[in-house]
Each structure stands twice: as C-alpha cells, then as structure tokens.
Short mmCIF file of C-alpha atoms and ligand atoms in Angstrom, two decimals:
data_model
loop_
_atom_site.label_atom_id
_atom_site.label_comp_id
_atom_site.label_asym_id
_atom_site.label_seq_id
_atom_site.Cartn_x
_atom_site.Cartn_y
_atom_site.Cartn_z
CA MET A 1 96.24 129.53 147.65
CA GLU A 2 97.36 131.04 144.26
CA ASN A 3 100.64 129.28 144.65
CA ILE A 4 99.57 125.69 143.82
CA ASP A 5 101.50 123.31 141.44
CA ILE A 6 99.24 123.59 138.55
CA ASN A 7 100.65 120.37 136.89
CA ARG A 8 99.97 118.23 139.98
CA THR A 9 96.57 119.69 140.56
CA TRP A 10 95.59 118.88 136.94
CA ASP A 11 96.88 115.37 137.19
CA ASP A 12 94.72 114.85 140.24
CA VAL A 13 91.74 116.33 138.34
CA LEU A 14 92.38 114.04 135.47
CA LEU A 15 92.09 111.11 137.57
CA LEU A 16 88.75 112.19 138.95
CA LEU A 17 87.53 112.99 135.26
CA LYS A 18 88.53 109.76 133.92
CA ASP A 19 85.48 108.26 135.61
CA GLU A 20 83.26 111.23 134.74
CA ILE A 21 83.83 111.73 131.22
CA PRO A 22 83.16 109.10 128.67
CA GLU A 23 85.77 107.58 126.32
CA PRO A 24 86.87 108.53 123.66
CA THR A 25 86.19 112.15 124.63
CA TYR A 26 88.43 111.80 127.69
CA SER A 27 91.44 110.52 125.81
CA LEU A 28 90.98 112.62 122.83
CA TRP A 29 89.95 116.02 124.24
CA VAL A 30 90.62 116.12 127.91
CA CYS A 31 94.00 114.46 128.12
CA PRO A 32 95.72 116.80 125.68
CA LEU A 33 94.74 119.80 127.66
CA VAL A 34 97.70 121.73 129.16
CA PRO A 35 97.35 123.41 132.57
CA ASN A 36 98.16 127.01 132.22
CA GLY A 37 97.64 128.96 135.41
CA PHE A 38 95.55 129.61 138.58
CA SER A 39 94.75 133.16 139.40
CA SER A 40 91.89 134.89 140.93
CA ASN A 41 90.35 131.51 141.83
CA GLU A 42 90.22 130.64 138.11
CA PHE A 43 92.03 127.69 136.77
CA SER A 44 92.88 127.89 133.22
CA VAL A 45 93.98 125.26 130.60
CA LEU A 46 95.26 125.63 127.05
CA THR A 47 94.06 123.67 124.10
CA SER A 48 95.78 123.40 120.73
CA GLN A 49 92.55 122.98 119.03
CA ASN A 50 89.72 125.38 118.59
CA LEU A 51 87.28 122.67 118.06
CA SER A 52 88.00 121.27 121.54
CA ILE A 53 86.45 124.26 123.26
CA PRO A 54 82.70 123.42 122.66
CA ILE A 55 83.48 119.84 123.56
CA ILE A 56 85.20 120.51 126.76
CA ASN A 57 82.64 123.19 127.80
CA LYS A 58 80.00 120.48 127.55
CA HIS A 59 81.69 118.92 130.54
CA HIS A 60 82.26 122.25 132.31
CA ASP A 61 80.48 121.21 135.41
CA SER A 62 82.29 118.00 135.86
CA ILE A 63 85.67 119.80 135.45
CA VAL A 64 84.60 122.44 138.00
CA LYS A 65 83.51 119.90 140.40
CA ALA A 66 86.89 117.87 140.12
CA LEU A 67 88.97 121.08 140.41
CA SER A 68 86.97 122.34 143.39
CA GLN A 69 87.36 118.90 145.03
CA THR A 70 90.98 118.82 144.38
CA LEU A 71 91.78 122.34 145.58
CA GLY A 72 89.18 122.18 148.43
CA GLN A 73 87.42 125.30 147.37
CA GLU A 74 85.07 126.72 144.74
CA VAL A 75 87.05 127.26 141.58
CA ALA A 76 86.16 128.60 138.15
CA PHE A 77 87.40 126.98 135.10
CA ARG A 78 88.45 128.36 131.64
CA ILE A 79 89.77 126.75 128.45
CA ILE A 80 91.92 129.05 126.11
CA PHE A 81 92.88 128.21 122.77
CA SER A 82 96.68 128.78 122.21
CA GLU A 83 98.03 129.24 118.72
CA GLU A 84 101.59 128.50 120.00
CA LEU A 85 100.58 125.38 121.58
CA ASN A 86 98.71 124.51 118.43
CA LYS A 87 101.75 124.82 116.28
CA LYS A 88 103.87 122.92 118.82
CA LEU A 89 101.47 120.03 119.16
CA GLN A 90 100.33 119.95 115.42
CA LYS A 91 102.83 117.33 114.73
CA GLN A 92 101.88 115.21 117.58
CA ALA A 93 98.09 115.72 117.06
CA LYS A 94 98.36 114.86 113.35
CA LYS A 95 100.15 111.75 114.11
CA THR A 96 97.38 110.56 116.49
CA LYS A 97 94.64 111.50 113.95
CA ASP A 98 96.39 110.02 111.04
CA GLU A 99 97.97 107.02 112.27
CA ASP A 100 96.16 105.75 115.23
CA PHE A 101 92.64 106.20 113.96
CA ILE A 102 93.33 105.09 110.52
CA LYS A 103 94.98 102.05 111.81
CA ASN A 104 92.03 101.50 114.16
CA LEU A 105 89.81 101.56 110.94
CA GLU A 106 91.71 98.99 109.10
CA ASN A 107 91.92 96.74 112.18
CA ARG A 108 88.06 96.66 112.11
CA LEU A 109 88.09 94.75 109.08
CA VAL A 110 86.02 91.63 109.14
CA PRO A 111 87.87 88.44 110.03
CA SER A 112 89.13 86.59 107.11
CA LYS A 113 89.69 82.86 106.27
CA TYR A 114 93.28 83.57 106.12
CA ASP A 115 93.48 84.95 109.66
CA GLY A 116 94.75 81.72 111.13
CA LEU A 117 97.80 81.72 108.90
CA LYS A 118 99.14 85.08 110.15
CA GLN A 119 102.59 83.74 111.00
CA MET A 120 103.20 82.47 107.37
CA GLN A 121 101.86 85.67 105.96
CA SER A 122 104.31 87.80 107.96
CA SER A 123 107.27 85.68 107.15
CA SER A 124 106.23 86.04 103.44
CA ASN A 125 106.22 89.80 103.87
CA LEU A 126 102.47 90.00 103.17
CA ASN A 127 99.82 92.44 104.63
CA LEU A 128 96.62 90.87 105.47
CA LYS A 129 94.71 93.93 104.10
CA TYR A 130 95.25 92.86 100.40
CA LYS A 131 93.08 89.77 99.93
CA PHE A 132 90.97 88.58 97.02
CA GLU A 133 87.92 88.81 99.23
CA ASN A 134 88.11 92.50 99.48
CA PHE A 135 89.26 93.32 95.98
CA VAL A 136 86.19 94.63 94.05
CA VAL A 137 86.01 93.52 90.50
CA GLY A 138 84.90 95.78 87.69
CA GLN A 139 85.26 96.17 84.07
CA THR A 140 88.76 97.70 84.37
CA ASN A 141 90.45 95.13 86.50
CA ASN A 142 88.36 92.05 85.67
CA PHE A 143 90.98 90.39 83.54
CA ALA A 144 93.84 91.08 85.88
CA TYR A 145 91.77 89.80 88.76
CA HIS A 146 90.94 86.40 87.03
CA ALA A 147 94.56 85.97 85.90
CA ALA A 148 95.70 86.67 89.37
CA LEU A 149 93.28 84.23 90.78
CA ALA A 150 94.14 81.43 88.26
CA VAL A 151 97.84 81.94 89.15
CA ALA A 152 97.11 81.71 92.87
CA GLN A 153 95.09 78.51 92.23
CA LYS A 154 97.83 76.80 90.33
CA PRO A 155 101.09 78.43 90.77
CA GLY A 156 103.84 77.79 88.13
CA ALA A 157 101.27 75.98 86.02
CA LYS A 158 99.66 78.72 83.69
CA TYR A 159 100.84 82.22 83.33
CA ASN A 160 104.61 82.33 84.20
CA PRO A 161 105.42 85.15 84.79
CA LEU A 162 102.22 87.02 85.33
CA PHE A 163 102.93 90.67 84.73
CA ILE A 164 100.42 93.21 85.95
CA TYR A 165 100.90 96.86 84.95
CA GLY A 166 98.89 100.09 85.49
CA GLY A 167 98.90 103.55 87.13
CA SER A 168 99.50 104.48 90.74
CA GLY A 169 96.86 103.48 93.17
CA LEU A 170 94.82 100.96 91.00
CA GLY A 171 95.31 97.71 92.96
CA LYS A 172 98.47 96.22 91.57
CA THR A 173 100.03 95.54 94.93
CA HIS A 174 96.57 94.39 96.26
CA LEU A 175 96.28 91.75 93.60
CA LEU A 176 100.01 90.67 94.04
CA GLN A 177 99.60 90.17 97.67
CA ALA A 178 96.14 88.59 97.36
CA ILE A 179 97.92 85.93 95.29
CA GLY A 180 100.34 85.32 98.15
CA HIS A 181 97.62 84.92 100.67
CA GLU A 182 95.60 82.52 98.58
CA VAL A 183 98.68 80.34 97.73
CA ILE A 184 99.51 80.14 101.54
CA PHE A 185 95.97 79.27 102.34
CA ASN A 186 95.86 76.43 99.72
CA THR A 187 99.18 75.02 99.83
CA LYS A 188 102.43 74.58 101.86
CA LEU A 189 104.37 76.47 98.99
CA LYS A 190 106.91 79.11 100.15
CA VAL A 191 105.92 82.57 99.02
CA LYS A 192 107.94 85.69 99.11
CA TYR A 193 106.71 89.19 98.40
CA ILE A 194 109.38 91.86 97.72
CA LYS A 195 109.31 95.50 96.80
CA THR A 196 111.82 96.01 94.05
CA GLU A 197 113.28 99.01 96.12
CA GLU A 198 114.04 96.58 98.91
CA PHE A 199 115.41 94.03 96.53
CA ILE A 200 117.72 96.75 95.16
CA ASN A 201 118.95 97.76 98.63
CA ASP A 202 119.32 94.33 99.77
CA PHE A 203 121.44 93.48 96.78
CA LEU A 204 123.63 96.41 97.05
CA ASP A 205 124.12 95.56 100.82
CA SER A 206 125.14 92.02 99.86
CA LEU A 207 127.63 93.40 97.38
CA ALA A 208 129.28 95.41 100.00
CA LYS A 209 132.10 93.58 101.76
CA GLY A 210 131.52 92.16 105.19
CA GLY A 211 132.76 93.85 108.19
CA GLY A 212 136.35 92.64 107.94
CA GLY A 213 136.47 93.50 104.29
CA LYS A 214 137.17 89.79 103.48
CA LYS A 215 136.04 88.44 100.24
CA SER A 216 134.73 85.26 101.93
CA ASP A 217 132.35 87.50 103.96
CA SER A 218 131.18 89.12 100.92
CA ASN A 219 130.57 85.70 99.17
CA ALA A 220 128.73 84.45 102.20
CA LYS A 221 126.51 87.53 102.19
CA MET A 222 125.65 87.24 98.54
CA ALA A 223 124.94 83.55 99.04
CA LYS A 224 122.53 84.32 101.65
CA PHE A 225 120.93 86.99 99.60
CA ARG A 226 120.48 84.64 96.59
CA ASP A 227 119.05 81.92 98.83
CA LYS A 228 116.47 84.27 100.05
CA TYR A 229 115.14 84.85 96.70
CA ARG A 230 115.72 81.70 94.94
CA ASN A 231 114.66 79.23 97.43
CA VAL A 232 110.91 80.10 97.10
CA ASP A 233 107.98 78.59 95.25
CA VAL A 234 106.23 81.91 94.51
CA LEU A 235 108.04 85.12 94.13
CA LEU A 236 106.03 88.21 94.05
CA ILE A 237 107.92 91.30 92.86
CA ASP A 238 106.36 94.75 93.15
CA ASP A 239 107.09 97.82 91.17
CA ILE A 240 109.81 96.23 88.89
CA GLN A 241 110.07 99.51 86.90
CA LEU A 242 112.53 100.78 89.60
CA ILE A 243 115.19 98.52 87.91
CA GLU A 244 115.39 100.77 84.94
CA GLY A 245 118.95 101.85 84.51
CA LYS A 246 120.30 99.69 87.43
CA LYS A 247 122.60 97.29 85.68
CA GLY A 248 123.78 95.15 88.50
CA THR A 249 120.11 94.70 89.84
CA GLN A 250 119.01 93.82 86.33
CA GLU A 251 121.40 91.06 86.15
CA GLU A 252 120.48 89.73 89.47
CA ILE A 253 116.91 89.92 88.63
CA PHE A 254 117.58 88.11 85.28
CA ASN A 255 119.41 85.33 87.02
CA THR A 256 116.84 85.01 89.78
CA PHE A 257 114.20 84.91 87.08
CA ASP A 258 115.86 81.96 85.08
CA VAL A 259 116.58 79.91 88.24
CA LEU A 260 113.01 80.09 89.40
CA HIS A 261 111.38 79.85 85.89
CA ASN A 262 113.54 76.82 84.97
CA ALA A 263 112.48 75.11 88.26
CA GLY A 264 108.82 75.77 87.47
CA LYS A 265 108.32 78.21 90.26
CA GLN A 266 105.70 81.13 89.81
CA ILE A 267 106.88 84.55 89.32
CA VAL A 268 104.33 87.54 89.47
CA ILE A 269 105.49 91.10 88.75
CA THR A 270 103.91 94.45 89.00
CA SER A 271 105.01 97.65 87.18
CA ASP A 272 103.63 101.05 86.36
CA ARG A 273 104.40 100.41 82.70
CA PRO A 274 104.46 97.52 80.21
CA PRO A 275 107.64 95.80 79.60
CA GLU A 276 108.16 97.26 76.22
CA SER A 277 108.13 100.75 77.82
CA PHE A 278 111.20 100.13 79.95
CA SER A 279 113.97 102.31 79.08
CA ASP A 280 117.62 101.45 79.80
CA THR A 281 116.86 97.77 80.44
CA PRO A 282 118.19 94.82 78.31
CA ASP A 283 115.90 93.29 75.77
CA ARG A 284 116.56 89.76 77.09
CA LEU A 285 115.00 90.92 80.52
CA LYS A 286 112.15 92.77 78.96
CA SER A 287 111.20 89.87 76.81
CA ARG A 288 111.23 87.43 79.72
CA PHE A 289 108.65 89.73 81.44
CA ALA A 290 106.56 89.01 78.34
CA TRP A 291 106.95 85.18 78.45
CA GLY A 292 103.73 84.67 80.40
CA LEU A 293 100.70 86.90 80.52
CA ILE A 294 100.64 90.57 80.55
CA THR A 295 97.64 92.29 81.71
CA ASP A 296 96.85 95.78 82.92
CA VAL A 297 94.53 97.53 85.54
CA GLN A 298 92.93 100.71 84.51
CA VAL A 299 91.19 103.54 86.44
CA PRO A 300 87.94 101.95 87.50
CA ASP A 301 84.47 103.47 86.48
CA ILE A 302 82.24 105.26 88.97
CA GLU A 303 80.18 102.19 89.78
CA THR A 304 83.34 100.14 90.73
CA ARG A 305 84.49 103.18 92.73
CA MET A 306 81.29 103.30 94.50
CA ALA A 307 81.41 99.50 95.19
CA ILE A 308 84.79 99.97 96.63
CA LEU A 309 83.57 102.52 99.01
CA ILE A 310 80.57 100.36 100.00
CA LYS A 311 82.76 97.43 100.63
CA MET A 312 85.10 99.55 102.78
CA SER A 313 82.12 100.82 104.64
CA ASN A 314 80.78 97.34 105.33
CA ASP A 315 84.12 96.02 106.27
CA ALA A 316 84.74 98.76 108.74
CA ASN A 317 81.18 98.54 109.93
CA ILE A 318 80.77 102.23 109.65
CA PRO A 319 77.50 103.20 107.75
CA VAL A 320 78.14 105.76 105.03
CA PRO A 321 75.15 107.44 103.49
CA ARG A 322 74.78 106.73 99.70
CA ASP A 323 75.02 110.49 98.69
CA VAL A 324 78.45 110.60 100.51
CA ILE A 325 79.57 107.52 98.74
CA GLU A 326 78.44 108.93 95.37
CA PHE A 327 80.06 112.25 96.05
CA LEU A 328 83.53 110.74 97.10
CA ALA A 329 83.52 108.48 94.05
CA GLN A 330 82.94 111.29 91.81
CA VAL A 331 85.54 113.67 93.28
CA TYR A 332 88.31 110.91 93.61
CA SER A 333 88.18 109.43 90.14
CA LYS A 334 91.79 108.55 89.22
CA ASN A 335 93.32 106.79 92.20
CA ILE A 336 91.76 104.28 94.56
CA ARG A 337 94.41 105.08 97.20
CA GLU A 338 93.21 108.55 97.21
CA LEU A 339 89.60 107.40 97.37
CA GLU A 340 90.43 105.25 100.28
CA GLY A 341 92.44 107.86 101.92
CA ALA A 342 89.45 110.35 101.67
CA PHE A 343 86.99 107.72 102.96
CA ASN A 344 89.34 107.00 105.86
CA THR A 345 89.71 110.74 106.78
CA VAL A 346 85.97 111.32 106.65
CA CYS A 347 85.40 108.32 108.97
CA ALA A 348 88.26 109.19 111.31
CA TYR A 349 87.26 112.82 111.59
CA SER A 350 83.49 112.05 112.17
CA GLU A 351 84.46 109.69 114.83
CA ILE A 352 86.96 111.90 116.64
CA ASN A 353 84.59 114.84 116.66
CA ASN A 354 81.53 112.72 117.04
CA ILE A 355 79.73 114.27 114.15
CA PRO A 356 77.63 112.24 111.84
CA ILE A 357 78.90 111.46 108.25
CA THR A 358 76.75 113.69 106.06
CA LEU A 359 77.30 115.01 102.59
CA GLU A 360 77.69 118.52 104.21
CA ASN A 361 80.12 117.34 106.82
CA THR A 362 82.02 115.38 104.18
CA LYS A 363 82.55 118.38 102.03
CA LYS A 364 83.84 120.36 104.96
CA ILE A 365 86.22 117.40 105.93
CA ILE A 366 87.81 117.05 102.68
CA ASN A 367 87.99 120.87 102.12
CA TYR A 368 85.57 120.69 99.14
CA SER A 369 84.24 123.94 97.70
CA GLU A 370 81.67 124.06 94.84
CA ASN A 371 83.32 127.11 93.38
CA SER A 372 86.85 126.15 93.66
CA LYS A 373 88.47 122.97 92.07
CA MET A 374 89.02 120.02 94.29
CA ILE A 375 92.80 119.44 94.37
CA THR A 376 94.01 115.70 94.57
CA LEU A 377 97.59 114.37 95.15
CA THR A 378 97.69 113.41 91.46
CA ASP A 379 96.96 117.02 90.57
CA ILE A 380 99.83 118.33 92.86
CA LEU A 381 102.23 115.66 91.55
CA GLU A 382 101.56 116.54 87.82
CA LYS A 383 101.87 120.22 88.35
CA VAL A 384 104.93 120.13 90.46
CA CYS A 385 106.74 117.80 88.04
CA LYS A 386 105.86 120.13 85.14
CA TYR A 387 107.11 123.10 86.98
CA TYR A 388 110.44 121.68 87.67
CA ARG A 389 110.62 119.95 84.31
CA ILE A 390 111.05 116.50 85.78
CA SER A 391 109.23 113.24 84.92
CA LYS A 392 106.75 111.53 87.28
CA ASP A 393 109.15 108.51 87.01
CA GLU A 394 112.09 110.48 88.18
CA LEU A 395 110.14 111.85 90.92
CA LEU A 396 108.92 108.48 92.32
CA SER A 397 112.27 106.89 91.62
CA THR A 398 114.80 106.10 94.46
CA SER A 399 117.37 108.65 93.22
CA ARG A 400 118.32 111.25 95.91
CA SER A 401 119.67 113.92 93.43
CA SER A 402 118.99 117.50 95.02
CA ASN A 403 116.39 118.58 92.52
CA LEU A 404 114.27 115.59 92.88
CA VAL A 405 114.54 115.75 96.83
CA LYS A 406 113.42 119.37 96.60
CA ALA A 407 110.56 118.59 94.36
CA ARG A 408 109.35 115.88 96.58
CA GLN A 409 109.41 118.20 99.56
CA VAL A 410 107.39 120.61 97.61
CA ILE A 411 104.89 118.10 96.77
CA VAL A 412 104.58 116.97 100.36
CA TYR A 413 104.18 120.59 101.43
CA PHE A 414 101.21 121.11 99.03
CA ALA A 415 99.69 117.62 99.88
CA LYS A 416 99.57 118.79 103.34
CA GLU A 417 98.29 122.08 102.59
CA MET A 418 95.89 121.47 99.98
CA THR A 419 94.37 118.04 100.63
CA GLN A 420 93.09 116.27 103.64
CA ASP A 421 95.09 113.15 103.01
CA SER A 422 97.00 111.62 105.89
CA LEU A 423 100.79 111.38 106.04
CA ASN A 424 100.37 107.65 105.40
CA THR A 425 98.33 108.14 102.13
CA ILE A 426 100.96 110.77 101.05
CA GLY A 427 103.73 108.32 101.78
CA ASP A 428 101.93 105.57 99.85
CA PHE A 429 101.39 107.88 96.94
CA LEU A 430 105.03 108.96 96.81
CA LYS A 431 106.27 105.47 97.56
CA ARG A 432 108.02 106.87 100.52
CA LYS A 433 108.09 105.85 104.31
CA HIS A 434 106.01 107.82 106.80
CA SER A 435 109.17 109.06 108.50
CA THR A 436 110.53 110.44 105.15
CA ILE A 437 107.37 112.39 104.62
CA ILE A 438 107.47 113.97 108.10
CA HIS A 439 111.20 114.85 107.43
CA SER A 440 110.40 116.38 104.18
CA LEU A 441 107.77 118.57 105.66
CA GLU A 442 110.09 119.78 108.31
CA GLU A 443 112.84 120.45 105.85
CA ILE A 444 110.82 122.54 103.49
CA LYS A 445 109.24 124.62 106.19
CA LYS A 446 112.66 125.27 107.71
CA ASP A 447 114.02 126.24 104.19
CA MET A 448 110.99 128.55 103.62
CA GLN A 449 111.81 130.43 106.72
CA LEU A 450 115.46 130.80 105.63
CA ASN A 451 114.89 131.56 102.00
CA PRO A 452 112.33 134.09 100.79
CA SER A 453 112.88 133.02 96.90
CA LEU A 454 111.53 129.70 97.94
CA VAL A 455 108.47 131.40 99.39
CA LYS A 456 107.73 133.06 96.21
CA GLU A 457 108.51 129.84 94.26
CA ILE A 458 105.94 128.05 96.48
CA ALA A 459 103.44 130.89 95.76
CA ASP A 460 103.90 130.56 92.01
CA ILE A 461 103.53 126.84 92.12
CA ALA A 462 100.41 127.07 94.31
CA LYS A 463 98.78 129.41 91.69
CA ILE A 464 99.55 126.94 88.99
CA ILE A 465 98.16 124.00 90.90
CA LYS A 466 94.83 125.95 91.65
CA ASP A 467 94.48 127.02 88.03
P1 ADP B 1 99.00 100.24 93.28
O1 ADP B 1 99.94 98.94 93.80
O2 ADP B 1 98.42 99.97 91.90
O3 ADP B 1 99.64 101.55 93.36
P2 ADP B 1 97.45 99.42 95.46
O4 ADP B 1 97.28 98.04 95.29
O5 ADP B 1 98.38 99.68 96.50
O6 ADP B 1 97.76 100.17 94.18
O7 ADP B 1 95.97 100.00 95.95
C1 ADP B 1 95.71 101.21 96.55
C2 ADP B 1 94.72 101.12 97.51
O8 ADP B 1 93.60 100.89 96.96
C3 ADP B 1 94.91 99.84 98.36
O9 ADP B 1 94.61 100.08 99.82
C4 ADP B 1 94.12 98.90 97.80
O10 ADP B 1 93.53 97.96 98.88
C5 ADP B 1 92.87 99.75 97.36
N1 ADP B 1 92.40 98.96 96.12
C6 ADP B 1 92.85 99.16 94.94
N2 ADP B 1 92.07 98.47 93.98
C7 ADP B 1 90.99 97.97 94.71
C8 ADP B 1 89.83 97.20 94.40
N3 ADP B 1 89.49 96.89 93.10
N4 ADP B 1 89.03 96.86 95.43
C9 ADP B 1 89.24 97.23 96.68
N5 ADP B 1 90.37 97.96 97.00
C10 ADP B 1 91.28 98.39 96.11
MG1 MG B 2 101.80 99.28 94.58
#
C-alpha cells in the first residue's frame, strides 16, 4: 500500500475536501499544499507558509476522513513546513497576495455614475478608480480640485492649460483622470489621457522608419501618431517633467500644444515640479505651460489622510476601526500612494488569514515596531539616491544607464525587505511596470549571490536607511 501515486491520491482528496472546507480557506490554504509522501500509514504534505499549519490543522479531521476514504484504510495526516518550497513558491504566493487580493479590493468600490461609460473610458485610456467622487478634498488640494472641476465642466473655456504639480503620490494623476471621466460623462467630447513616457515611446517609434525602410512608411506612421494626439478635444498629459532634455519630444509637444490650443481644445498637464524648474527645456515651451492656471497639490494634513482612509474603507465595504485609521494616517504621512498601499495590505492580509483588523494586528502586518523607526518607500528612495549620489529625478527617469538601473534594483530590494508594500505599490512609486519590479528583484538577488562586495554594499546602505 506504500506504493501509491501520491499526486493522484491528493487530487482525489482535494475533490472531496472542496465540499468540506469553506472558501476561501480551501483555495487559499488547501490548494497550495504539495503532497510529500506516504509511509508508515502517514500521508504528509508540504506547505510553503508556516502560517498555514494551524489553519490546516483546524480541518485535520476532514482531511484524515478524505484521505482514508480515498485510500480505503485508516490514514494519519501530517503537514510539514518546507523552507525550500517556501523559497520556490514565494514569488507565486506573493503574486497571489499582492495582485489578486488587492485587485479584488479595488473591484469592490461602489458603483459609480460613470460605470455605464466604460467603453469610452477605456478608449480614452482612463482608469475608473480615479474619479472626482472618490477624491477627498482637504486644505492642501482644495484649489487644485476646484480648478480641475472647473476645467472638467467647461473644457477649453477657462484655464488652458491647467498645470498641476506636486510630489509623488499626492493625487495628480487622480485629478487628471477625474477630469477625463467627468468630461466623458457630460459631453460627447473626445478625451485622451497619456503618460508622457508613452508619448515619448510612441513618438520615437513613429520616427523609426517602417518595415521596408521607406520614407513614405515613416511619414504615414508620423501622420498617424499626430492624428492620435491632435484629433482630440481634451488632452490629459501626465508627468510632463519626463520631457526634460528630450529635444525631439519637446518639439512635438510644443507643436501638439499649439494645434490644440489654437483650436480651443483643453490641455491639462501634471508634473512633479513647476514649469520654471524644468531644466533643459526651451523657454517657449515652459512659458506655454504657464499660459493658463498653475496649481499645486501638497502633502495632506492628518485629517485629510484620515478622511482618505475612511473613504477607502467605506468604498471597499471593509470596516476599519478608528484607532487603526489614525495610526496608519500618522505613520504614512508623506505620500497617499503609500498610505493606500498600507491600507490595502492590512485589509488583504486580514482577509487572507481571517484575522480581525485591530491596531495590534495592523502593527504586525506592516512590521511596525515602537522602538525602531518605521521605514517607508520615500525613506528608501531618499537614502539610496544619496548613497549613489544621484538625484531623485534621474532615478525616476526613463534613462537606463547602468548606475541608475542598479540603484533602482537596490531600492526594489529594500522595498521588499523593509516594507510591506506590494509589488504594484512599489512599481507605482518608482513609475515602473510590475514586471520590471519582479525582474529587478530577481537580478539583484542573483548579483548578490555572485558578488560579495555587493552584499557588503547592501549591508552598508541598510544601516544608513535604518539610522
Ligand atoms: P501622483 O500622480 O500625484 O503621483 P496619484 O494620483 O497616482 O498620485 O495618487 C496616488 C494614490 O493616492 C492613488 O491611488 C489615488 O487614488 C490616491 N489619492 C491621492 N490623493 C487622493 C485624495 N485626495 N483622495 C483620495 N485618494 C487619493
Ligand atoms: Mg501620477
């Protein structure tokens, strides 16, 4: 009897357990178990997570019953934690936790008046998460909010362009896209949202000659590119600071701007700095950015941060106690993206592990310790940039020079080690795709195995960050 096919046996057991063990425990904890062996009448499985042992053991009797039924004899059952499996599955497990659960949370947002217009919104490149109705207004974004609302209600009529600037994670993209949704809801105007990075890539792509290398192909490509950005009523350009030093793109933005502006079309621009602080950008372009209204968004005060959390908790229909809200708002004080990331992590973790959201659990989940300083993505970014003597702008730019690529990898490494932020949050923070973040993490870990001096460097930086 010892010679059974453990994989097949376990598959059969899973079928029986599916009806016995309630969701989501079945999917989250039972399915990932890996059959390990069958000897001395004991069937063992491996788990990659220590946490799952008490959860699985709660269902010990059901599992023994299913095993005995499948094998036709009394069988004992054991669950074993495997470090190796943990490592192997870590990536996969993280992915489930980070992505699916957080997506799930986002999907729970209350229905919106804009929902019927999904088609239009996706062709405009807009994300329904960013609406006026879930933007919390406080002292530090009040002016920007009202300017954005005014523009959305009468595009092209008042402030053109509207230029919104401010630090990372303070709601610029949110306001920019909210304008788009509102315009689509109120009018039949054509809206286009673009990230500057995509505009640059698209532009460079159009410059490259077509497949046959013929000039006519290239002209056709460029005409198509121009049509895409000029044949719109409202153009929303995100993170325009990325055009610094890029002559060709600057020229193209300049011409696009003039065509639209002359035709009374609305332009809204966001940036992490005001126009006058752009280096390596022609004055004629900078002055155009200032033709309409310039407004900034600043770090919100504690009341606004708490209001944002309360709104998120209501929208996601997840009750969060007041002391937890206050605590998170105090800890994550500089960046709403980080605040939101922490909130999502706490909700996802408590849901996955079926534990209540209490202050004590929250502190554990975000790795908070009263004695040691709480480390945020902003701290890591600042310290790593300082260590490598590079500017924050360079780090967040699109440049792929080797020192910048390395510094980004180091930041991703510490972000994963020292914070509880999801890969998506880290990606948003660094303005990189989720896949790039995963790749960075793999690369740096590989390099650390091969290169002892990098390990020392990382240890030095870790000390500086924790200081
Ligand atoms: P930025 O573009 O300035 O870097 P985002 O607009 O992407 O920042 O905002 C980061 C996150 O914080 C987004 O998920 C956004 O919805 C949220 N957020 C920012 N400001 C507010 C606000 N005032 N109310 C609600 N959510 C906000
Ligand atoms: Mg943004």
